[in-house]
Every structure is written in C-alpha cells, then in structure tokens.
C-alpha cells in the first residue's frame, strides 16, 4: 500500500526566510504533483514532476523529484505572506489513482 | 479550467438519511475521482471511475457508493449518512496526454447532524 508522508505538518516562518517541505513516498513512482490550497478553497495545481531529477520553478517556489530516494522537495525562497496556505504532495503510481500526503500548513509572518 | 461542477456546495443532513453528491464535467474526461478531506488526513480517495459504468474502490470506500451512467456525471451516494461522514468532498478529473494532471472541483461541504 502506497504511503505518502509530508513534513513538517506545520511550518511557521518569517518573511524573507527560506525553507523546504519534504514529501516521502513508499512505492516506486516517477509522477508526483504539488498542490496549494487556501482556506475554504479547492486545490490549485502548482507542479507536475514526471521523471527522476525533474526540477520546476515558479516564482519563489521550486520543486524537485528524486525517484531513487522516493523523495520530492518544495523549496520556498524568501517567503512572503501571500505564500501562506496548505501545500500537498500527491503521488501517482500508475494504478489510475492519486494518493495524497497529509499536507503542510505554511504560515508566513512579518 | 476543466469545467468541473460539484453540487450541492453545502449540505446539512440528518443521521441515517441517504445523500447524493454530484460531479459534472464538460470535457469528456475518462477518469473521475471522489475524495474526502478531513483535518490531519489530507485528501483520501473514496471511489474512482475509469469510464461509464466502470468504477473501483479507494482507501475509504465503506459507507459510500458511486455511479457513472454518463461520461459527464459521477455521483457519490452515502447510503445512510453518519456523523463520521461529515467532511469536505472533492471531485477530480484526470486530464489526457502524457503529462496529464489532475484538476479538482470546488468541493461540497457536508455536515451530518
């Protein structure tokens, strides 16, 4: 059974600082997704990572995938308040299903 | 926008009553999914469909059934609602192509009292 673990579960960080969210998964996969969710809203797709070594960047967010280590990271550079949200990773292992991590709630304060 | 509409957006129902949630899509996607979201659990897959009349169970399917009689509609039914089924329910579609992604509907907030 596929397990997807994220850490930390909660992250409070100061504006301007850098931090990384980790996503570990238990079964081989080369397809991983990152989503953002604002309170009371739906999930917004951030990144689709499709192969080992894939790296994608959008603004202050950068995601990477290491399929051998079964690890994806979401790196936040110089955080700003607008990045406050919950971030989810999700893994597709090719069985037509998408399995989510528990999410990381990010709060950015001045 | 994948043209996904969930209805209703909010519902309060009594324990023991049946409830049906609807997911409607306008772009003929083959794969559709129902998830529930609860604090501390992320999103958990309830059921999914890979075509008309083709469905399968997810991680937390007990107490739920689904039907897909048309490509565009995927219905989730709570046979006899319980308080433990109070949750936010999201429908999703899987896009086509080699670099497919998954797109989510706006969600249905269900409260069972």
PDB file of C-alpha atoms in Angstrom, chain B:
ATOM      1  CA  UNK B   1     -10.412  25.161 -16.339  1.00  0.00           C
ATOM      2  CA  UNK B   2     -11.556  21.554 -16.747  1.00  0.00           C
ATOM      3  CA  UNK B   3     -15.210  22.504 -16.397  1.00  0.00           C
ATOM      4  CA  UNK B   4     -15.935  20.615 -13.189  1.00  0.00           C
ATOM      5  CA  UNK B   5     -19.056  21.470 -11.233  1.00  0.00           C
ATOM      6  CA  UNK B   6     -19.954  19.971  -7.882  1.00  0.00           C
ATOM      7  CA  UNK B   7     -23.416  20.163  -6.392  1.00  0.00           C
ATOM      8  CA  UNK B   8     -24.579  20.990  -3.876  1.00  0.00           C
ATOM      9  CA  UNK B   9     -21.842  23.253  -2.488  1.00  0.00           C
ATOM     10  CA  UNK B  10     -23.130  22.892   1.056  1.00  0.00           C
ATOM     11  CA  UNK B  11     -25.494  20.413   2.640  1.00  0.00           C
ATOM     12  CA  UNK B  12     -26.700  19.625   6.133  1.00  0.00           C
ATOM     13  CA  UNK B  13     -28.415  16.303   6.581  1.00  0.00           C
ATOM     14  CA  UNK B  14     -29.601  14.079   9.394  1.00  0.00           C
ATOM     15  CA  UNK B  15     -28.007  10.864  10.510  1.00  0.00           C
ATOM     16  CA  UNK B  16     -29.459   7.875   8.715  1.00  0.00           C
ATOM     17  CA  UNK B  17     -30.635   9.676   5.600  1.00  0.00           C
ATOM     18  CA  UNK B  18     -29.260   8.934   2.139  1.00  0.00           C
ATOM     19  CA  UNK B  19     -27.315  11.700   0.435  1.00  0.00           C
ATOM     20  CA  UNK B  20     -26.133  12.038  -3.157  1.00  0.00           C
ATOM     21  CA  UNK B  21     -23.436  14.398  -4.307  1.00  0.00           C
ATOM     22  CA  UNK B  22     -22.969  15.179  -7.978  1.00  0.00           C
ATOM     23  CA  UNK B  23     -19.884  15.887 -10.025  1.00  0.00           C
ATOM     24  CA  UNK B  24     -20.368  17.142 -13.564  1.00  0.00           C
ATOM     25  CA  UNK B  25     -17.653  17.699 -16.157  1.00  0.00           C
ATOM     26  CA  UNK B  26     -17.902  19.189 -19.603  1.00  0.00           C
ATOM     27  CA  UNK B  27     -14.717  17.964 -21.313  1.00  0.00           C
ATOM     28  CA  UNK B  28     -15.304  14.236 -21.757  1.00  0.00           C
ATOM     29  CA  UNK B  29     -12.535  13.093 -19.401  1.00  0.00           C
ATOM     30  CA  UNK B  30     -12.436   9.368 -18.849  1.00  0.00           C
ATOM     31  CA  UNK B  31     -11.177   9.302 -15.268  1.00  0.00           C
ATOM     32  CA  UNK B  32     -13.112  10.845 -12.389  1.00  0.00           C
ATOM     33  CA  UNK B  33     -12.499  10.663  -8.636  1.00  0.00           C
ATOM     34  CA  UNK B  34     -14.145  11.348  -5.317  1.00  0.00           C
ATOM     35  CA  UNK B  35     -12.023  12.381  -2.327  1.00  0.00           C
ATOM     36  CA  UNK B  36     -12.857  13.446   1.169  1.00  0.00           C
ATOM     37  CA  UNK B  37     -10.800  15.949   3.115  1.00  0.00           C
ATOM     38  CA  UNK B  38     -10.529  15.928   6.886  1.00  0.00           C
ATOM     39  CA  UNK B  39      -8.126  17.744   9.207  1.00  0.00           C
ATOM     40  CA  UNK B  40      -4.990  15.730   9.782  1.00  0.00           C
ATOM     41  CA  UNK B  41      -5.714  13.299   6.940  1.00  0.00           C
ATOM     42  CA  UNK B  42      -5.190  15.270   3.784  1.00  0.00           C
ATOM     43  CA  UNK B  43      -7.331  14.020   0.919  1.00  0.00           C
ATOM     44  CA  UNK B  44      -8.349  10.384   0.884  1.00  0.00           C
ATOM     45  CA  UNK B  45      -9.699   8.579  -2.131  1.00  0.00           C
ATOM     46  CA  UNK B  46     -13.216   7.202  -1.771  1.00  0.00           C
ATOM     47  CA  UNK B  47     -14.028   5.817  -5.226  1.00  0.00           C
ATOM     48  CA  UNK B  48     -12.954   6.457  -8.762  1.00  0.00           C
ATOM     49  CA  UNK B  49     -14.186   5.755 -12.266  1.00  0.00           C
ATOM     50  CA  UNK B  50     -12.308   4.908 -15.438  1.00  0.00           C
ATOM     51  CA  UNK B  51     -15.302   5.010 -17.738  1.00  0.00           C
ATOM     52  CA  UNK B  52     -19.052   4.722 -17.950  1.00  0.00           C
ATOM     53  CA  UNK B  53     -20.196   2.026 -15.535  1.00  0.00           C
ATOM     54  CA  UNK B  54     -16.546   1.284 -14.629  1.00  0.00           C
ATOM     55  CA  UNK B  55     -15.759   2.153 -11.027  1.00  0.00           C
ATOM     56  CA  UNK B  56     -13.449   0.954  -8.283  1.00  0.00           C
ATOM     57  CA  UNK B  57     -12.891   1.470  -4.579  1.00  0.00           C
ATOM     58  CA  UNK B  58     -10.369   3.764  -2.970  1.00  0.00           C
ATOM     59  CA  UNK B  59      -8.905   3.865   0.533  1.00  0.00           C
ATOM     60  CA  UNK B  60     -12.075   4.835   2.421  1.00  0.00           C
ATOM     61  CA  UNK B  61     -14.986   3.404   0.453  1.00  0.00           C
ATOM     62  CA  UNK B  62     -17.043   1.904   3.314  1.00  0.00           C
ATOM     63  CA  UNK B  63     -20.452   3.568   3.538  1.00  0.00           C
ATOM     64  CA  UNK B  64     -20.204   5.077   0.064  1.00  0.00           C
ATOM     65  CA  UNK B  65     -21.329   4.007  -3.371  1.00  0.00           C
ATOM     66  CA  UNK B  66     -20.872   5.611  -6.761  1.00  0.00           C
ATOM     67  CA  UNK B  67     -22.442   5.529 -10.165  1.00  0.00           C
ATOM     68  CA  UNK B  68     -21.444   6.721 -13.592  1.00  0.00           C
ATOM     69  CA  UNK B  69     -24.114   6.251 -16.203  1.00  0.00           C
ATOM     70  CA  UNK B  70     -22.841   9.081 -18.411  1.00  0.00           C
ATOM     71  CA  UNK B  71     -19.315  10.254 -19.096  1.00  0.00           C
ATOM     72  CA  UNK B  72     -20.033  13.693 -17.719  1.00  0.00           C
ATOM     73  CA  UNK B  73     -21.598  12.734 -14.383  1.00  0.00           C
ATOM     74  CA  UNK B  74     -20.114  10.904 -11.397  1.00  0.00           C
ATOM     75  CA  UNK B  75     -22.414  10.519  -8.414  1.00  0.00           C
ATOM     76  CA  UNK B  76     -21.382   9.771  -4.848  1.00  0.00           C
ATOM     77  CA  UNK B  77     -24.036   8.339  -2.528  1.00  0.00           C
ATOM     78  CA  UNK B  78     -23.898   7.993   1.205  1.00  0.00           C
ATOM     79  CA  UNK B  79     -26.283   5.128   1.799  1.00  0.00           C
ATOM     80  CA  UNK B  80     -27.119   6.111   5.371  1.00  0.00           C
ATOM     81  CA  UNK B  81     -25.230   9.177   6.486  1.00  0.00           C
ATOM     82  CA  UNK B  82     -23.290   9.093   9.755  1.00  0.00           C
ATOM     83  CA  UNK B  83     -21.579  11.868  11.689  1.00  0.00           C
ATOM     84  CA  UNK B  84     -18.197  10.416  10.711  1.00  0.00           C
ATOM     85  CA  UNK B  85     -19.019  11.304   7.117  1.00  0.00           C
ATOM     86  CA  UNK B  86     -19.102  14.993   7.927  1.00  0.00           C
ATOM     87  CA  UNK B  87     -16.372  16.245   5.645  1.00  0.00           C
ATOM     88  CA  UNK B  88     -15.497  18.255   2.576  1.00  0.00           C
ATOM     89  CA  UNK B  89     -15.847  16.193  -0.581  1.00  0.00           C
ATOM     90  CA  UNK B  90     -13.863  16.947  -3.715  1.00  0.00           C
ATOM     91  CA  UNK B  91     -14.375  15.607  -7.174  1.00  0.00           C
ATOM     92  CA  UNK B  92     -11.442  15.440  -9.578  1.00  0.00           C
ATOM     93  CA  UNK B  93     -10.755  14.560 -13.186  1.00  0.00           C
ATOM     94  CA  UNK B  94      -7.600  13.236 -14.748  1.00  0.00           C
ATOM     95  CA  UNK B  95      -6.569  15.066 -17.850  1.00  0.00           C
ATOM     96  CA  UNK B  96      -5.403  13.370 -21.013  1.00  0.00           C
ATOM     97  CA  UNK B  97      -1.965  13.213 -22.596  1.00  0.00           C
ATOM     98  CA  UNK B  98       1.429  12.008 -21.410  1.00  0.00           C
ATOM     99  CA  UNK B  99       1.866  14.890 -18.990  1.00  0.00           C
ATOM    100  CA  UNK B 100      -1.594  14.597 -17.526  1.00  0.00           C
ATOM    101  CA  UNK B 101      -2.535  16.381 -14.340  1.00  0.00           C
ATOM    102  CA  UNK B 102      -5.491  16.185 -12.039  1.00  0.00           C
ATOM    103  CA  UNK B 103      -7.975  19.034 -11.653  1.00  0.00           C
ATOM    104  CA  UNK B 104     -10.315  19.433  -8.702  1.00  0.00           C
ATOM    105  CA  UNK B 105     -13.796  20.788  -8.311  1.00  0.00           C
ATOM    106  CA  UNK B 106     -14.759  23.434  -5.775  1.00  0.00           C
ATOM    107  CA  UNK B 107     -15.852  20.945  -3.148  1.00  0.00           C
ATOM    108  CA  UNK B 108     -19.023  20.079  -1.238  1.00  0.00           C
ATOM    109  CA  UNK B 109     -19.151  20.729   2.469  1.00  0.00           C
ATOM    110  CA  UNK B 110     -21.362  18.066   4.045  1.00  0.00           C
ATOM    111  CA  UNK B 111     -22.497  18.168   7.657  1.00  0.00           C
ATOM    112  CA  UNK B 112     -24.301  15.194   9.169  1.00  0.00           C
ATOM    113  CA  UNK B 113     -26.165  16.056  12.365  1.00  0.00           C
TER     114      UNK B 113
END
